[in-house]
């Protein structure tokens, strides 16, 4: 009995240690005005031309913390992709999705620093440039929207949990629940798709290429970032991706979730989760399927 227990403990230890430790990276290049940090998960069996997922933590979190909340390591070991877990350190560790420099392609804010991290990792690990993806929760989902708007040529697809449309916090004095203008998070900003698209296009003047495919989740019981923000994101991205709402699929992927399909479902999907609060749990399998990895 004691021996069996010892055996199983040893097996559990082996399993736990089969995940690699995160590597801290400090030398990705470029300016870093808000002192972002970077940890990277590089699997043992890294693919020759791996995919890269940029995974963004919520306010108060960190790369280390999000590597546990959205743990892609086991899948990374199986499929050979790399996961970048950056950290914000200013403003209660919230990403800057409101300043003028953040809401502009090469504006020098957090999105520019995050893109510099991506460029560094793409070069270092021979990442397949057509397989660079962004995901995040809460503030990380807000930044996922902003990255999709400011670096649409870098990210092929994005998934998002409990955030807001790109541009929703324009002009807010900060980005945390206590430092921000709450109008957006409280669900009080209501724009047409055309208005949102104009705001996004202004973030990267002259860009006329495609925007990242977007899959975004929200809970109906979210009283920190109100669920009206799901609809604002769907208006924004359906306009930019040029797809219309087609159909709802209920209890999909599980009870209480409604999957809102746009076009043929390959470019834009929204999920509204009944009675789920802030934030919707990360659906790793759906993320990877959406990314095609
Ligand atoms: C830190 O966040 C505050 C908002 O709370 C902002 O005013 C300030 O510019 C930020 N500092 C840096 C270095 O990004
Ligand atoms: C947003 O505005 C439109 C057009 O004025 C209106 O039809 C719609 O009901 C509003 N939606 C919300 C959630 O307030
Ligand atoms: C689809 O589902 C959403 C979220 O529950 C709902 O607001 C919308 O009215 C539904 N649309 C149709 C056509 O059933």
PDB file of N, CA, C and O in Angstrom, residues 63 93 110 115 211 243 264 266:
ATOM      1  N   UNK A  63       2.380  36.860 -16.767  1.00  0.00           N
ATOM      2  CA  UNK A  63       2.596  35.755 -17.688  1.00  0.00           C
ATOM      3  C   UNK A  63       2.591  34.417 -16.959  1.00  0.00           C
ATOM      4  O   UNK A  63       1.953  33.463 -17.408  1.00  0.00           O
ATOM      5  N   UNK A  93      -1.222  46.093 -13.445  1.00  0.00           N
ATOM      6  CA  UNK A  93      -0.909  45.040 -14.438  1.00  0.00           C
ATOM      7  C   UNK A  93      -1.982  44.911 -15.520  1.00  0.00           C
ATOM      8  O   UNK A  93      -2.265  43.805 -15.998  1.00  0.00           O
ATOM      9  N   UNK A 110       1.903  49.631 -25.781  1.00  0.00           N
ATOM     10  CA  UNK A 110       1.977  48.185 -25.504  1.00  0.00           C
ATOM     11  C   UNK A 110       1.836  47.316 -26.761  1.00  0.00           C
ATOM     12  O   UNK A 110       2.570  46.334 -26.905  1.00  0.00           O
ATOM     13  N   UNK A 115       4.237  43.445 -30.364  1.00  0.00           N
ATOM     14  CA  UNK A 115       4.611  43.031 -31.720  1.00  0.00           C
ATOM     15  C   UNK A 115       6.127  42.847 -31.849  1.00  0.00           C
ATOM     16  O   UNK A 115       6.581  41.969 -32.582  1.00  0.00           O
ATOM     17  N   UNK A 211      -8.340  41.288 -41.921  1.00  0.00           N
ATOM     18  CA  UNK A 211      -8.260  41.335 -40.449  1.00  0.00           C
ATOM     19  C   UNK A 211      -8.296  39.906 -39.893  1.00  0.00           C
ATOM     20  O   UNK A 211      -8.782  38.981 -40.553  1.00  0.00           O
ATOM     21  N   UNK A 243     -18.735  39.894 -42.818  1.00  0.00           N
ATOM     22  CA  UNK A 243     -19.630  38.728 -42.657  1.00  0.00           C
ATOM     23  C   UNK A 243     -20.857  39.169 -41.849  1.00  0.00           C
ATOM     24  O   UNK A 243     -20.758  40.026 -40.977  1.00  0.00           O
ATOM     25  N   UNK A 264     -19.980  31.776 -42.840  1.00  0.00           N
ATOM     26  CA  UNK A 264     -19.930  30.304 -42.771  1.00  0.00           C
ATOM     27  C   UNK A 264     -19.252  29.826 -41.492  1.00  0.00           C
ATOM     28  O   UNK A 264     -18.972  28.642 -41.334  1.00  0.00           O
ATOM     29  N   UNK A 266     -16.259  30.585 -40.425  1.00  0.00           N
ATOM     30  CA  UNK A 266     -14.796  30.458 -40.495  1.00  0.00           C
ATOM     31  C   UNK A 266     -14.078  31.754 -40.107  1.00  0.00           C
ATOM     32  O   UNK A 266     -12.883  31.742 -39.851  1.00  0.00           O
TER      33      UNK A 266
END
